[in-house]
Amino acid sequence: MDDRPTDETLPEHVAANREAWDRYAVEYIEPGHRAWAHDEPTWGIWGVPESELHLLPDDLDGKDAIELGCGTAYVSAWLARRGARPVGIDNSPAQLATARRFQEEFDLEFPVHLGNAEATPFRDASFDVAISEYGAALWADPYAWIPEAARLLRPGGQLVFLTNGLILQLCVEELVADDPAKAALQRPLFGMHRTVWPDDTAVEFHLPHGEWIRLLREHGFEIERLVEIQAPADAIDSAQYSHVTADWARQWPSEEAWIARKRG
Ligand SMILES: C[S@@+](CC[C@H](N)C(=O)[O-])C[C@H]1O[C@@H](n2cnc3c(N)ncnc32)[C@H](O)[C@@H]1O
């Protein structure tokens, strides 16, 4: 697959995030490798095991799955090892280069494409599962990627996505080192959508829960679960992410996962 930049005109936030993620990619090699090496999925900053959260569909055997913002593609690797046929799409050539290296190292091949999860090249109703762990879920515009996920899924197909907890987003003042989430609200909920942190160029997206529910239902999804993820009792502060402490995340959900099903 050829990942050289094309002449396509990317939306401004997608172009900014491509440039940012090509820069961040080097920091994701080591954690990506660790996740590829694990057969049992663990989720998010605190590595909570799948056996506790049950985010993946029970029966993945023979299912067509799309990972929206696959990064180093360890989630797709977990799906493939459970019998699914994953396809990854990601906006960063550097992240995809890592994914391809890991595919070779772990001898597990599946297609990974360079592209924007908000407007993919795949046919309508061609997947049974759409999943995103901090991929499109955080870095793509929900008003574009949720309709796209709905288009890609077959009736009865499942959408699973994990992103920052709503309350965490409200309690972080500035995403800078040594200034983790506070125990008090720092920013308004109303109007939340697009965030660019000071001294950064990457664009994140967050919605209030009511707006996620409205948007998902508008695009034909029934919401099955909203999983508010708690850091385990023995969790320690992350060496990679300084915007939240383990102590904070034992009290409030720093991460949340949505599980929805496309109406039949
Ligand atoms: C934190 S990584 C998550 C992926 C994976 N779970 C991992 O940790 O490697 C975020 C990924 O989202 C990708 N991304 C950001 N915006 C995207 C978009 N509009 N379409 C597809 N991928 C996107 C980035 O390139 C990056 O690889």
XYZ file of C-alpha atoms and ligand atoms in Angstrom, residues 21 28 69-72 74 90-92 95 115-117 133-135 139-140, ligand 1:
46
model
C 0.166 11.937 14.647
C 3.370 4.752 20.343
C -8.253 5.171 13.514
C -6.360 1.904 14.013
C -2.965 3.445 14.826
C -0.538 0.598 15.462
C -3.272 -3.909 18.069
C -5.756 5.471 9.903
C -4.878 9.025 9.001
C -1.147 8.793 9.846
C 1.402 5.018 12.597
C -7.414 7.548 5.065
C -9.866 9.637 7.028
C -12.340 7.658 9.147
C -10.064 2.867 20.817
C -9.042 6.539 21.055
C -8.932 6.678 17.237
C -9.633 12.598 16.872
C -12.364 12.643 14.215
C -4.164 7.008 20.183
S -4.121 6.413 18.515
C -5.365 5.178 18.708
C -5.120 3.958 17.883
C -4.682 2.723 18.607
N -5.640 2.302 19.591
C -3.301 2.954 19.151
O -3.179 3.325 20.345
O -2.330 2.788 18.418
C -5.026 7.642 17.568
C -5.008 7.344 16.088
O -6.101 7.993 15.470
C -5.672 8.350 14.178
N -6.581 9.345 13.601
C -6.734 10.638 13.958
N -7.668 11.230 13.183
C -8.106 10.293 12.312
C -9.048 10.299 11.253
N -9.765 11.392 10.939
N -9.218 9.163 10.541
C -8.511 8.045 10.838
N -7.595 7.984 11.836
C -7.408 9.090 12.573
C -4.267 8.838 14.395
O -3.536 8.904 13.191
C -3.744 7.845 15.411
O -3.065 6.786 14.800
